[in-house]
GROMACS .gro file of C-alpha atoms in nm:
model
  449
    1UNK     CA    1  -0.641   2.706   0.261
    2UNK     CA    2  -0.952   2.703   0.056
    3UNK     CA    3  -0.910   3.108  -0.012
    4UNK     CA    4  -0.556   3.038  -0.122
    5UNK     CA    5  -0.686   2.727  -0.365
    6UNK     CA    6  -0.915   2.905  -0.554
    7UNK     CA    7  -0.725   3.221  -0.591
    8UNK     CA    8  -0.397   3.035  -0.708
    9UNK     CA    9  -0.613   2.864  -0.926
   10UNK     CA   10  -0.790   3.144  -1.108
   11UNK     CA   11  -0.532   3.424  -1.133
   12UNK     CA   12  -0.343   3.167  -1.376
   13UNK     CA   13  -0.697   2.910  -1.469
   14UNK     CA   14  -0.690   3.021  -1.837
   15UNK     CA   15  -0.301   3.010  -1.887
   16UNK     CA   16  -0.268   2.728  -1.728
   17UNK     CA   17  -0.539   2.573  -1.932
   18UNK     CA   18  -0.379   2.652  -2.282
   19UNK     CA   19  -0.030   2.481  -2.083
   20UNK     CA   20  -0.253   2.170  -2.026
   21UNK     CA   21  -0.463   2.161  -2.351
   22UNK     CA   22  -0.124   2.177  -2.523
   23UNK     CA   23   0.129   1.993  -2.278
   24UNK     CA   24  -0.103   1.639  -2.314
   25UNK     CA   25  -0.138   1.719  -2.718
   26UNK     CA   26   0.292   1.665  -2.667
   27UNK     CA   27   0.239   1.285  -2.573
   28UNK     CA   28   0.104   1.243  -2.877
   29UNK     CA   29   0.341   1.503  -3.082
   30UNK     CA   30   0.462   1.200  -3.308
   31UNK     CA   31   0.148   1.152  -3.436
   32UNK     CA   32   0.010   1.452  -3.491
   33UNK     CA   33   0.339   1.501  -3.677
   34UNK     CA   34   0.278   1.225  -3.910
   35UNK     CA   35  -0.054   1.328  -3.957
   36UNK     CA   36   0.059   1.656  -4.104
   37UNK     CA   37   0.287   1.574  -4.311
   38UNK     CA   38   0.139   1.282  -4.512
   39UNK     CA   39   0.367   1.217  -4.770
   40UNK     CA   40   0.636   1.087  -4.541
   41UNK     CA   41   0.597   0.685  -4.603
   42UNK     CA   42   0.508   0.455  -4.288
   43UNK     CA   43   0.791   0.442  -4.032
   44UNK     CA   44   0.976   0.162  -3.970
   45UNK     CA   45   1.217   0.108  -3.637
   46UNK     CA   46   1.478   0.039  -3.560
   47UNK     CA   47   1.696  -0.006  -3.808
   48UNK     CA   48   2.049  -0.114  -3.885
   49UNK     CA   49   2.243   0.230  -3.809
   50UNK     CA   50   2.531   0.229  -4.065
   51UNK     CA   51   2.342   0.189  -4.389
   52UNK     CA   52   2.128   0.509  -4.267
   53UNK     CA   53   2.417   0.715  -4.169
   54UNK     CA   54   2.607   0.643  -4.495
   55UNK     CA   55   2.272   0.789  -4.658
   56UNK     CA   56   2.278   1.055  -4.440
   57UNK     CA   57   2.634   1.207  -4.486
   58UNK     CA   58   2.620   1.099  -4.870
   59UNK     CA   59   2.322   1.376  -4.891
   60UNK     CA   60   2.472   1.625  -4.655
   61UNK     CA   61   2.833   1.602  -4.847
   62UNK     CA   62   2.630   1.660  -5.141
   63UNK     CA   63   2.364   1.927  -5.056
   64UNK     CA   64   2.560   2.095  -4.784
   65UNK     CA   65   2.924   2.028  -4.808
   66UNK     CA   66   3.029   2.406  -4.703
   67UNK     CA   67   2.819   2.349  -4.353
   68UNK     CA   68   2.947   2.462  -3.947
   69UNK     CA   69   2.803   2.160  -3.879
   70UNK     CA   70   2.568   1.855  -3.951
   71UNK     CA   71   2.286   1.681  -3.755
   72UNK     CA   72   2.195   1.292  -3.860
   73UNK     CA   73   1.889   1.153  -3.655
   74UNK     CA   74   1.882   0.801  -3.686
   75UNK     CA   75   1.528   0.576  -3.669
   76UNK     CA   76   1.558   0.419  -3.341
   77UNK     CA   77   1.165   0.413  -3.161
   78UNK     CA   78   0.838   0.567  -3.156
   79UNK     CA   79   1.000   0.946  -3.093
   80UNK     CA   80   1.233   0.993  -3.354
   81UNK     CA   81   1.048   0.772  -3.624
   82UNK     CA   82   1.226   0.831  -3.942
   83UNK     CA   83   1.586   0.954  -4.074
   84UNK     CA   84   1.627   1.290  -4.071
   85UNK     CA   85   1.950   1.571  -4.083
   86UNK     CA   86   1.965   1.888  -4.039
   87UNK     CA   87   2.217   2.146  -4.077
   88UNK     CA   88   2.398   2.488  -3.969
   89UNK     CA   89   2.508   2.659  -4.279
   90UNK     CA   90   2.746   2.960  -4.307
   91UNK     CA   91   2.484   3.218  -4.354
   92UNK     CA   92   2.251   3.281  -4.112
   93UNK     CA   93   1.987   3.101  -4.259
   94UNK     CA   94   1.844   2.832  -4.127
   95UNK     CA   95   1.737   2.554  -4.330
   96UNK     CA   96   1.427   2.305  -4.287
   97UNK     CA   97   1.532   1.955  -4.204
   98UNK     CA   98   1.474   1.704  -4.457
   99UNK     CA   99   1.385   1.382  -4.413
  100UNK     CA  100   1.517   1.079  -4.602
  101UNK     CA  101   1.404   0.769  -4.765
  102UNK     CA  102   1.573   0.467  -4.568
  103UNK     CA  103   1.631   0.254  -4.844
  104UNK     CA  104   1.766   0.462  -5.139
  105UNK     CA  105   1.854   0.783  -4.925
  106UNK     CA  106   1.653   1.034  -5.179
  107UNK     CA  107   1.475   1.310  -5.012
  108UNK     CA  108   1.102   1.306  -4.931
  109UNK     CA  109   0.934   1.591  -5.014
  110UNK     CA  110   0.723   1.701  -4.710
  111UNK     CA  111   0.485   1.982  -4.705
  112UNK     CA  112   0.599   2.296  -4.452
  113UNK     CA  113   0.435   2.236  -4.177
  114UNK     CA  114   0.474   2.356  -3.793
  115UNK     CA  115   0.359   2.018  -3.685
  116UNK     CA  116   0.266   1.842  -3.348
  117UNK     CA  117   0.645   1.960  -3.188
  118UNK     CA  118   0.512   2.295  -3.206
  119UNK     CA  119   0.157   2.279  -3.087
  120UNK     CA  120   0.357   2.094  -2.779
  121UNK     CA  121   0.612   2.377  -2.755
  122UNK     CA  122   0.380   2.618  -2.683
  123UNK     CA  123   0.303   2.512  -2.349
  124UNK     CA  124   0.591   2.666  -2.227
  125UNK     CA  125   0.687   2.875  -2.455
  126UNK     CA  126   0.373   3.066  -2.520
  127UNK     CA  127   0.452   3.129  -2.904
  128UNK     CA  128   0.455   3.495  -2.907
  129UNK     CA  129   0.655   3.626  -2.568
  130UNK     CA  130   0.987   3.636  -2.588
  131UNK     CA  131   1.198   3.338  -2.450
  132UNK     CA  132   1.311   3.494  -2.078
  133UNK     CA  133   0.970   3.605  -2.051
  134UNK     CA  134   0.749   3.323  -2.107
  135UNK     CA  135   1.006   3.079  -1.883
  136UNK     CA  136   0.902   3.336  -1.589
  137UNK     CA  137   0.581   3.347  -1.660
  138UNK     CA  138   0.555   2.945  -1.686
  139UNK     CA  139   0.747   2.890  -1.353
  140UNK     CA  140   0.465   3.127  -1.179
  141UNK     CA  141   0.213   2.960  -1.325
  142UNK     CA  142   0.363   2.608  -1.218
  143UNK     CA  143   0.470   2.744  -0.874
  144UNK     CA  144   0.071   2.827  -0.863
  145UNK     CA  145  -0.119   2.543  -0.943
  146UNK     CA  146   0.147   2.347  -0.733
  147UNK     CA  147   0.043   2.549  -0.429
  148UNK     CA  148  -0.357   2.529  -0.528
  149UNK     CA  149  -0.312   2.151  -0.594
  150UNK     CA  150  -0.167   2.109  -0.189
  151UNK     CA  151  -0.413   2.374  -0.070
  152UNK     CA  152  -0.710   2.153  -0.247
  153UNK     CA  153  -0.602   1.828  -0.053
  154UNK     CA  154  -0.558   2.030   0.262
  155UNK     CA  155  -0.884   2.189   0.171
  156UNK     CA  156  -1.111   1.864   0.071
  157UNK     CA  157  -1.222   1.712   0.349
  158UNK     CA  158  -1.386   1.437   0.189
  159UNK     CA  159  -1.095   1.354  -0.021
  160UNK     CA  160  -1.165   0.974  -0.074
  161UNK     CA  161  -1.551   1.022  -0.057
  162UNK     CA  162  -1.514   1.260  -0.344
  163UNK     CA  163  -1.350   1.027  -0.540
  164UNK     CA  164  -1.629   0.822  -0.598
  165UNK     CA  165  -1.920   1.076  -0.615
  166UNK     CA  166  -2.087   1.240  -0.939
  167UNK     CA  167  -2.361   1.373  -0.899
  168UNK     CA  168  -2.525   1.484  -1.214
  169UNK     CA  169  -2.763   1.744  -1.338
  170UNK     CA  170  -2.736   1.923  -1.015
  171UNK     CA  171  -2.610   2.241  -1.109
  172UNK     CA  172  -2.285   2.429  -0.947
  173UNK     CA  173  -2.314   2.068  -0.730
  174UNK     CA  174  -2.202   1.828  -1.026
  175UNK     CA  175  -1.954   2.110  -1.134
  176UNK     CA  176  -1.788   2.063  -0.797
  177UNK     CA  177  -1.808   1.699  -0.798
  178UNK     CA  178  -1.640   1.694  -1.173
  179UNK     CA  179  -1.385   1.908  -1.017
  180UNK     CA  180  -1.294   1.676  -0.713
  181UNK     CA  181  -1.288   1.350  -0.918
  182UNK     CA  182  -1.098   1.464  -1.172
  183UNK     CA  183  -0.841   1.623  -0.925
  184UNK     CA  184  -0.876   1.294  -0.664
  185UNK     CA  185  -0.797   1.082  -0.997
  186UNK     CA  186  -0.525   1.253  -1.147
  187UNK     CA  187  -0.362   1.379  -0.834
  188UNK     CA  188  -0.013   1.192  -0.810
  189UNK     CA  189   0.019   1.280  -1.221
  190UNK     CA  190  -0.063   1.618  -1.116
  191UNK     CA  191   0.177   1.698  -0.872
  192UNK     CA  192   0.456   1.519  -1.091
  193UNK     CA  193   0.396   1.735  -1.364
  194UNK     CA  194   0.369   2.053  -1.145
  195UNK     CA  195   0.693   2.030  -0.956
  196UNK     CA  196   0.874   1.871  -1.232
  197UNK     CA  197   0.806   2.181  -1.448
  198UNK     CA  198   0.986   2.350  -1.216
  199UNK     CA  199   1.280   2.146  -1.205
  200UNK     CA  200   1.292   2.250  -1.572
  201UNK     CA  201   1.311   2.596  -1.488
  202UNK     CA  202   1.528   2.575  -1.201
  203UNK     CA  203   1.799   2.770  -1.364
  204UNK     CA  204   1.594   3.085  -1.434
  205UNK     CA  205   1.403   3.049  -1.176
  206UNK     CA  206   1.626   3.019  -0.841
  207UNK     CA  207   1.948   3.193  -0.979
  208UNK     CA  208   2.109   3.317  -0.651
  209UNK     CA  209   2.212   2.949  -0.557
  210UNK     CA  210   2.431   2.927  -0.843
  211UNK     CA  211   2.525   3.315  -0.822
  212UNK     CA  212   2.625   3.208  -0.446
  213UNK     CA  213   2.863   2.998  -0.550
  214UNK     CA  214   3.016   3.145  -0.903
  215UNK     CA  215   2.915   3.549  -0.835
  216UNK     CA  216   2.761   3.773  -0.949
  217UNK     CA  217   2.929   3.917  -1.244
  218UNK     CA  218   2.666   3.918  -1.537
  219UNK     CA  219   2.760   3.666  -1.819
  220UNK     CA  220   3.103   3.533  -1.694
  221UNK     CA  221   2.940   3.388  -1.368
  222UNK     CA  222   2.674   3.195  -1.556
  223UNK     CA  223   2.900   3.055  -1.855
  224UNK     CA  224   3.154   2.947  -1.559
  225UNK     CA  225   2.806   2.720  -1.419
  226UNK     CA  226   2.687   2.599  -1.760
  227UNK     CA  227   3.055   2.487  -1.827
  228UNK     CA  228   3.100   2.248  -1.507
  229UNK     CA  229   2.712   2.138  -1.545
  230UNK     CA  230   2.763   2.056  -1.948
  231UNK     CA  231   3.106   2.046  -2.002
  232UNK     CA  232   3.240   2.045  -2.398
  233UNK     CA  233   3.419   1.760  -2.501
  234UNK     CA  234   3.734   1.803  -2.715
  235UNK     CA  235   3.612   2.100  -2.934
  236UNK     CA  236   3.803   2.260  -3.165
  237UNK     CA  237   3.794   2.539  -3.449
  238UNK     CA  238   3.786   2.493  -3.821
  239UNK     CA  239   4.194   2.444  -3.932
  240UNK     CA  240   4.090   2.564  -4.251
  241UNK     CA  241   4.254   2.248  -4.409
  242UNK     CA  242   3.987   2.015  -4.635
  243UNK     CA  243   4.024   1.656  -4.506
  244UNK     CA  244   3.839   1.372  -4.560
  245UNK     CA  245   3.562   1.217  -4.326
  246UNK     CA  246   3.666   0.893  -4.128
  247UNK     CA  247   3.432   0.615  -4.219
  248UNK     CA  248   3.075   0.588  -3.993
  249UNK     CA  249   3.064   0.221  -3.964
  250UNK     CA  250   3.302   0.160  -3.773
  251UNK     CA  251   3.277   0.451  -3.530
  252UNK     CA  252   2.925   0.314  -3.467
  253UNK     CA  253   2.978  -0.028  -3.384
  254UNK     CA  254   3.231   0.126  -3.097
  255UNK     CA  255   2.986   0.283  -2.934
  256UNK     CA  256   2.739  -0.013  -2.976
  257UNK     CA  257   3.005  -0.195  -2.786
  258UNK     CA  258   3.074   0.023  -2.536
  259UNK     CA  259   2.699   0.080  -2.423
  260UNK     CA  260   2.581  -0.277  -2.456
  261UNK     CA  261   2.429  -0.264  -2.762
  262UNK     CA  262   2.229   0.037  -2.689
  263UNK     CA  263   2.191   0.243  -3.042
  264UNK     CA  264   2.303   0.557  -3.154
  265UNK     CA  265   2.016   0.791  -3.168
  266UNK     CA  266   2.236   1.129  -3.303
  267UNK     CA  267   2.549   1.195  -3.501
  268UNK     CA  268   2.642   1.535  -3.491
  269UNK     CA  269   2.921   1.639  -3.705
  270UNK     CA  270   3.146   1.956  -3.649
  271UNK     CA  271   3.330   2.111  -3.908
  272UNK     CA  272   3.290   1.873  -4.182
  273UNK     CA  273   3.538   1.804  -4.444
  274UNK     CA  274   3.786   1.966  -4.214
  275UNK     CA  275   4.172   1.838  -4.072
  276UNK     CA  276   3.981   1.912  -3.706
  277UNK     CA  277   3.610   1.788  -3.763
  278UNK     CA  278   3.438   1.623  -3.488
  279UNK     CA  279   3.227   1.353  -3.484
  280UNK     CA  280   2.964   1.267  -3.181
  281UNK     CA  281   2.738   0.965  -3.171
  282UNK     CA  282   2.511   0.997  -2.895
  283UNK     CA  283   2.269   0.793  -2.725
  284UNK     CA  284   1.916   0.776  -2.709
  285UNK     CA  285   1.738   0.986  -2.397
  286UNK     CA  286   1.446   0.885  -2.473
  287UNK     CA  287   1.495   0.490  -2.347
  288UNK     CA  288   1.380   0.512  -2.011
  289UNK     CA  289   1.254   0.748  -1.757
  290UNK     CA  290   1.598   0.903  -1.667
  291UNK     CA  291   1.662   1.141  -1.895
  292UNK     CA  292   2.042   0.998  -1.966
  293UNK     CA  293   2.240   0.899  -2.276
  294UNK     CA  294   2.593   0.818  -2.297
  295UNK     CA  295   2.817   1.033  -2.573
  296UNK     CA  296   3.142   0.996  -2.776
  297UNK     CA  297   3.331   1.215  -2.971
  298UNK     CA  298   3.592   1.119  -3.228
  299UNK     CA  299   3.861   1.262  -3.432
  300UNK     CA  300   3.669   1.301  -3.751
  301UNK     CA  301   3.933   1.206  -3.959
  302UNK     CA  302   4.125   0.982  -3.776
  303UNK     CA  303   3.857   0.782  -3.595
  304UNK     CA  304   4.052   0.805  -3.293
  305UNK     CA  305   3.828   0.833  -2.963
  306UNK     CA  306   3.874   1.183  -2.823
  307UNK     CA  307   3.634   1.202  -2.507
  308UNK     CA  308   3.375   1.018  -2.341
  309UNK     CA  309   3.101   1.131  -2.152
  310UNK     CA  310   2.906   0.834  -1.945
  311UNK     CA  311   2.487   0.823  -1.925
  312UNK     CA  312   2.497   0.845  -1.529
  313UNK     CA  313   2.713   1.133  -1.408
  314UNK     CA  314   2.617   1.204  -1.118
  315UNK     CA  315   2.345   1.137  -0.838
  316UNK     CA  316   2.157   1.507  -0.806
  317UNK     CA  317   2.227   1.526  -1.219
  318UNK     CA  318   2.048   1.185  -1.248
  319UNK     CA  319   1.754   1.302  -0.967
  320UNK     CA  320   1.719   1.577  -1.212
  321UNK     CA  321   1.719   1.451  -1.516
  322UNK     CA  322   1.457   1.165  -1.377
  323UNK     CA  323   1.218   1.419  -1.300
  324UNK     CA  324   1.281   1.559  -1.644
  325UNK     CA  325   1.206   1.252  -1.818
  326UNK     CA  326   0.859   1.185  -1.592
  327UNK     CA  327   0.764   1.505  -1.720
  328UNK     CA  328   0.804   1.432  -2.099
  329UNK     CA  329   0.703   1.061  -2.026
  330UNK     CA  330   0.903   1.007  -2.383
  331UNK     CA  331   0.994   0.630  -2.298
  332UNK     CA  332   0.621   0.566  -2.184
  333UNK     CA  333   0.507   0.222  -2.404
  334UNK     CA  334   0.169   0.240  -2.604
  335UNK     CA  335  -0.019   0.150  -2.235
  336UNK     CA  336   0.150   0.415  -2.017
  337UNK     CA  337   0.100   0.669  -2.280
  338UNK     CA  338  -0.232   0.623  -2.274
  339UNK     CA  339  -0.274   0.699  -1.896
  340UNK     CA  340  -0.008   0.982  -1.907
  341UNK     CA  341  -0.257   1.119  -2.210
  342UNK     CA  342  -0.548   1.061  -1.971
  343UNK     CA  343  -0.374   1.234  -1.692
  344UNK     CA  344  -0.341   1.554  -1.906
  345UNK     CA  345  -0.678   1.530  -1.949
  346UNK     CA  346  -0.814   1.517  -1.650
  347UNK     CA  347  -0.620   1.780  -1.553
  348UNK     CA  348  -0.750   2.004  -1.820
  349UNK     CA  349  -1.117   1.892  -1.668
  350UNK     CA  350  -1.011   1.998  -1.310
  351UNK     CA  351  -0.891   2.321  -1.476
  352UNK     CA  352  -1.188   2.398  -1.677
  353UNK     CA  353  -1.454   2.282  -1.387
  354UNK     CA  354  -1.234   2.476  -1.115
  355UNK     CA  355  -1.294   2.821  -1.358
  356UNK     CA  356  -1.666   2.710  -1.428
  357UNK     CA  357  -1.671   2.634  -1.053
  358UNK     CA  358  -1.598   2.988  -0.939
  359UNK     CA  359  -1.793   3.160  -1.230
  360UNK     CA  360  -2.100   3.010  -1.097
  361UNK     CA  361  -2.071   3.028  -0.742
  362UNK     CA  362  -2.071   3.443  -0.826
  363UNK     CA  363  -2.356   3.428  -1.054
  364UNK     CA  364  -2.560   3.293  -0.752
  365UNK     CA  365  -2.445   3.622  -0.526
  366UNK     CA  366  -2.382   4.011  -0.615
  367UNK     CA  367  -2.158   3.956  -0.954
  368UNK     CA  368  -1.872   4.222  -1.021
  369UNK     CA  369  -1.771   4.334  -1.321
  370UNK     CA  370  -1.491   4.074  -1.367
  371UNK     CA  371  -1.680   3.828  -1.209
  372UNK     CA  372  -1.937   3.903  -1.563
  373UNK     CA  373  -1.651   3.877  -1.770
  374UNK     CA  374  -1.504   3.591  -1.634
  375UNK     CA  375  -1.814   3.417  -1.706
  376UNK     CA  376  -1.904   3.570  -2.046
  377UNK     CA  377  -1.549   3.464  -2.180
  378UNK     CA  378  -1.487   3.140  -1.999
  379UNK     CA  379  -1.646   2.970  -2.327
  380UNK     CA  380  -1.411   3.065  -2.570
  381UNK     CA  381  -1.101   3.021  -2.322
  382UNK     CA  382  -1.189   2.646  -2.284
  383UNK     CA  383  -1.411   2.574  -2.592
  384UNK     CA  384  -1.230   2.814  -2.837
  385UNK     CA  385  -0.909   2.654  -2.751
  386UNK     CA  386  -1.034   2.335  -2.916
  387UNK     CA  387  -1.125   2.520  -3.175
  388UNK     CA  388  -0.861   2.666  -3.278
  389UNK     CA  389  -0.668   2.340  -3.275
  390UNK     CA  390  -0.882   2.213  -3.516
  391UNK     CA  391  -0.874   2.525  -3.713
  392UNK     CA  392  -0.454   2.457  -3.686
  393UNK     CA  393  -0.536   2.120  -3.847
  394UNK     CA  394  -0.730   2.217  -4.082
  395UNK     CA  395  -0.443   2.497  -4.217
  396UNK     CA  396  -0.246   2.171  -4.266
  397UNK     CA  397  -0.447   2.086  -4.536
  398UNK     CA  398  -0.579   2.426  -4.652
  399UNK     CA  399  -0.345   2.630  -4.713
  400UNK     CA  400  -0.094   2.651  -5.070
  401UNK     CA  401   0.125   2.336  -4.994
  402UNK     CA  402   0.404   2.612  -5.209
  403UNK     CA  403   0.288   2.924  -4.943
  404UNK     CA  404   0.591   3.102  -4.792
  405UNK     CA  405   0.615   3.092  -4.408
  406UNK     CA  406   0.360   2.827  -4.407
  407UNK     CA  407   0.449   2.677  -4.101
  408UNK     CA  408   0.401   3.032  -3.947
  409UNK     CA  409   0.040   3.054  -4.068
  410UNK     CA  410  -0.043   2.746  -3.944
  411UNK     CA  411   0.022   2.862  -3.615
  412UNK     CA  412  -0.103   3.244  -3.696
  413UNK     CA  413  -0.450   3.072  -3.779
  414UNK     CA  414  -0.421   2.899  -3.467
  415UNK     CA  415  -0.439   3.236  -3.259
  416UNK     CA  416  -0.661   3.439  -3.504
  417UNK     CA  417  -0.951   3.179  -3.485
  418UNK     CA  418  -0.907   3.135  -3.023
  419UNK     CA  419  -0.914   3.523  -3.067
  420UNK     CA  420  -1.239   3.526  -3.255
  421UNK     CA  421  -1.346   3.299  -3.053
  422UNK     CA  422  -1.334   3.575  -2.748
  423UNK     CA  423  -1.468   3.838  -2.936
  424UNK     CA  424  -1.826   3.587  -3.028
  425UNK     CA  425  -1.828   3.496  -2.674
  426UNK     CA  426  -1.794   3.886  -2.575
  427UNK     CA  427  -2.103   3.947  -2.829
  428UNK     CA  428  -2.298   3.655  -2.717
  429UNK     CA  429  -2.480   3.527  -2.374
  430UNK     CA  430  -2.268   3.258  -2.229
  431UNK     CA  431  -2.519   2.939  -2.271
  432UNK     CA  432  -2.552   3.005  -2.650
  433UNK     CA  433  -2.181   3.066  -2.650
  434UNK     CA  434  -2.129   2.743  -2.480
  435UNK     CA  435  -2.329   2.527  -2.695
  436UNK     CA  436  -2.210   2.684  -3.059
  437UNK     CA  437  -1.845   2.680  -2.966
  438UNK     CA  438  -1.883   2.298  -2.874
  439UNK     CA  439  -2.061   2.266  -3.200
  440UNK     CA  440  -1.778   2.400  -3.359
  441UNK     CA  441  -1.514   2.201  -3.166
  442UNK     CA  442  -1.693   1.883  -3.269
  443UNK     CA  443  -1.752   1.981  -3.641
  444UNK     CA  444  -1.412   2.100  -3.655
  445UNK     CA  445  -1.230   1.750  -3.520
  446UNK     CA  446  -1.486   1.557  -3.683
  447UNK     CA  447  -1.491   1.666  -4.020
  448UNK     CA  448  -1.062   1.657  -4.053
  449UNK     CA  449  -0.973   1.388  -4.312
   0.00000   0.00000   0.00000
C-alpha cells in the first residue's frame, strides 16, 4: 500500500499540483475577476429582475438585433455579481460579453482580460491540450490521487497521532510530518474533491455503460444518451418572419411564482425578433449544494408557456448533480468558503511536501538520474507556479489596455514566466533555487496594486 501511495502520487505530483494551485484560486474566481477588471463599479445584489432585463434586451435589440441568439445574466449573488449579455451572432465570430450599468443600462467599458474564470478553468482543462485530451488526462490524474489518498490512510499507521505532530527543523522528518497533517486535516475535503472530479468526467470516462445500453454506432448512439439525459424543450427554427418580442415582466414574475420566489438567474433568448423565438428564464444553480435549477420556456411572442422543466428530476440526476455542486462549492457563504479555500490549500501542501518528501528520501541513498531531476526542478514546479500567477496579474495591469488578443497574453505570460522558471531551476542548485523563486513569489504578490 505504501509502494502504491507514493507512486500514484508522483507519476501525476506536478500535474496534479498546477490542478490544485488553480482549482482553490476558482473559489475565489469572483474576485480575482473584479480585481482585473477595475472599472466595473461595486456590485450590488440582488436586484429587482425586470428593470435589468428591460436594459438588457433594449441593448441587445440595439447592438445585436440580427443575433441566433441572446444571453441576459441577471445580478442575483456573490457568483454572477453584475448584469451581463452575451450573444451568438451570424458570423462565426464570437463577441466579448459586455457588461451593463444597472441603473441607466449604458455599457461599461472593461479592459480585455482572461480573468479569474480562466485561471480556474485551467485545472481541468490544461489551457493548451485539446479538449478530449485534457478530460482523459484529468480523470487519470483524479483516478490517481484518489487511489494514493486511500492507500495513505491504509498506509499511516499513526493516522490520529499524526494529526497532531510537527516536528520542526528536523529535516526529511518535519517534511513527513507537514505531509501527514496536512493530509489528516484536509482528508474528508480531499476525497470529495477527488471522486467528485470524476463524477464530472463520468461520461468520457466510463463510456461502455451508456454504449451498453444505446450501441455502439459512433455519433448517433451518444446524441440518442445526451437527448434523454438533457432533453430540449420546445425548440424550433428561425420562420424567417420578423415579430415582435413578448414583454419580460411579466414572463418573470411567472416563474417567480411558480418557484416560490426563487429568482431568475438567465434569460436566454432564441431567435430574436422572430414569429418562432424562444424565450427561457432559468433558475439559479448556484443556490445550494445540489446543482439544480428549475427552467421555462415561452413562446417569445406570445408569452404563452411552452415547456417546463422542474429543479429535481430525478434521484441518481440529483446524486449527481450534488456531488457536482460539492465540488464547485458555488453556494458556500463567506465562512464555508473560507474552509473550502483552506482545504485547497492544504491539499496543495500535501502535494508539494509528498514530491519534496520523495526527492529527499533519494538524496539520502544512491540518486538516479530522474531522481536528480526531480529534485533540481521541484522548485520551479511548486514555487514557479506562484510565480507565474503573479506574473498573470501583473499582465492585467501591464500590458496596452487597446492590445489585440489581450486576454490571450495574459495567459501566454502566464506559461512563458512557469517555463523560465524551469529552465533557472535547471541552471541553478536547488537550495538557491528554492529561496530566489520564493523571493520572487513574495515580491511578485506583494508588490500588485
Amino acid at each position: 500500500m505504501a509502494g502504491v501511495h507514493t507512486w500514484a502520487g508522483v507519476l501525476f505530483g506536478w500535474l496534479l499540483y498546477f490542478m490544485f494551485v488553480t482549482g482553490t484560486a476558482g473559489y475565489l474566481d469572483t474576485e480575482i475577476d473584479r480585481w482585473m477588471r477595475p472599472a466595473l463599479p461595486p456590485a450590488h445584489y440582488p436586484l429587482p429582475p425586470a428593470p435589468q432585463a428591460a436594459h438588457a434586451l433594449a441593448y441587445l435589440q440595439a447592438y445585436a438585433p440580427d443575433a441566433r441568439s441572446w444571453s441576459i445574466q441577471l445580478p442575483v449573488d456573490r457568483n454572477e455579481p453584475y448584469l451581463r449579455v452575451d450573444w451568438s451572432p451570424v458570423s462565426a465570430a464570437l463577441p466579448q460579453p459586455v457588461w451593463l450599468d444597472v441603473q441607466t443600462g449604458a455599457p461599461i467599458a472593461v479592459r480585455d482580460t482572461a480573468g479569474g474564470q480562466t485561471l480556474y478553468q485551467m485545472h481541468w482543462r490544461l489551457h493548451y491540450l485539446p479538449e478530449a485530451l485534457a478530460e482523459w488526462v484529468v480523470a487519470i490524474a483524479s483516478m490517481l490521487l484518489l487511489l494514493a489518498l486511500l492507500t495513505g490512510i491504509v498506509a499511516h499507521r499513526r493516522f490520529f497521532a499524526d494529526f497532531f505532530t510537527l516536528r520542526l527543523g528536523k529535516g526529511q522528518r518535519s517534511w513527513l510530518d507537514a505531509h501527514n497533517l496536512a493530509s489528516v486535516a484536509s482528508l474528508p475535503f480531499q476525497l470529495m474533491i477527488s471522486y467528485s472530479g470524476l463524477i464530472f468526467v463520468m461520461f468520457s470516462f466510463m463510456p461502455l455503460i451508456a454504449s451498453a445500453w444505446y450501441g455502439q454506432a459512433p455519433g448517433a448512439a451518444v446524441r440518442s444518451f445526451y437527448g434523454e439525459l438533457f432533453p430540449p424543450m420546445a425548440t424550433a427554427p428561425a420562420s424567417g418572419q420578423p415579430a415582435p418580442l413578448a414583454p419580460i415582466a411579466p414572463l418573470l414574475a411567472q416563474a417567480q411564482a411558480r418557484w416560490q420566489g426563487a429568482p431568475v438567474a438567465l434569460l436566454a433568448v432564441q431567435n430574436p425578433g422572430d414569429a418562432n423565438a424562444r424565450i427561457s428564464a432559468i433558475g439559479n444553480f448556484a443556490a445550494g449544494p445540489v446543482r439544480e435549477a428549475g427552467i421555462l420556456v415561452f413562446d417569445g411572442v406570445s408569452g404563452a408557456l411552452l415547456a417546463e422543466r422542474p429543479a429535481r428530476q430525478s434521484t441518481p440526476r440529483a446524486a449527481r448533480d450534488l456531488w457536482l455542486g460539492l465540488h464547485e462549492g458555488l453556494f458556500a457563504s463567506t465562512v464555508l468558503r473560507a474552509l473550502y479555500l483552506l482545504s485547497g490549500l492544504l491539499g496543495c501542501v500535501m502535494i508539494a511536501t509528498g514530491m519534496v518528501l520523495w526527492s529527499a528520501k533519494r538524496q539520502a541513498r544512491q540518486p538516479s538520474a530522474g531522481h536528480a531531476l526531480v529534485r533540481r526542478l521541484n522548485p520551479a514546479a511548486i514555487l514557479g507556479l506562484p510565480v507565474a500567477i503573479a506574473a498573470y496579474l501583473w499582465a492585467n495591469r501591464l500590458l496596452p489596455a487597446d492590445m489585440d488578443a489581450r486576454a490571450q497574453w495574459e495567459v501566454h505570460g502566464l506559461f512563458a514566466v512557469w517555463l523560465a522558471s524551469f529552465v533557472y531551476a535547471a541552471c541553478t542548485a536547488p537550495a538557491k533555487c528554492w529561496r530566489r523563486l520564493a523571493w520572487c513569489a513574495a515580491l511578485g504578490f506583494g508588490g500588485l496594486p
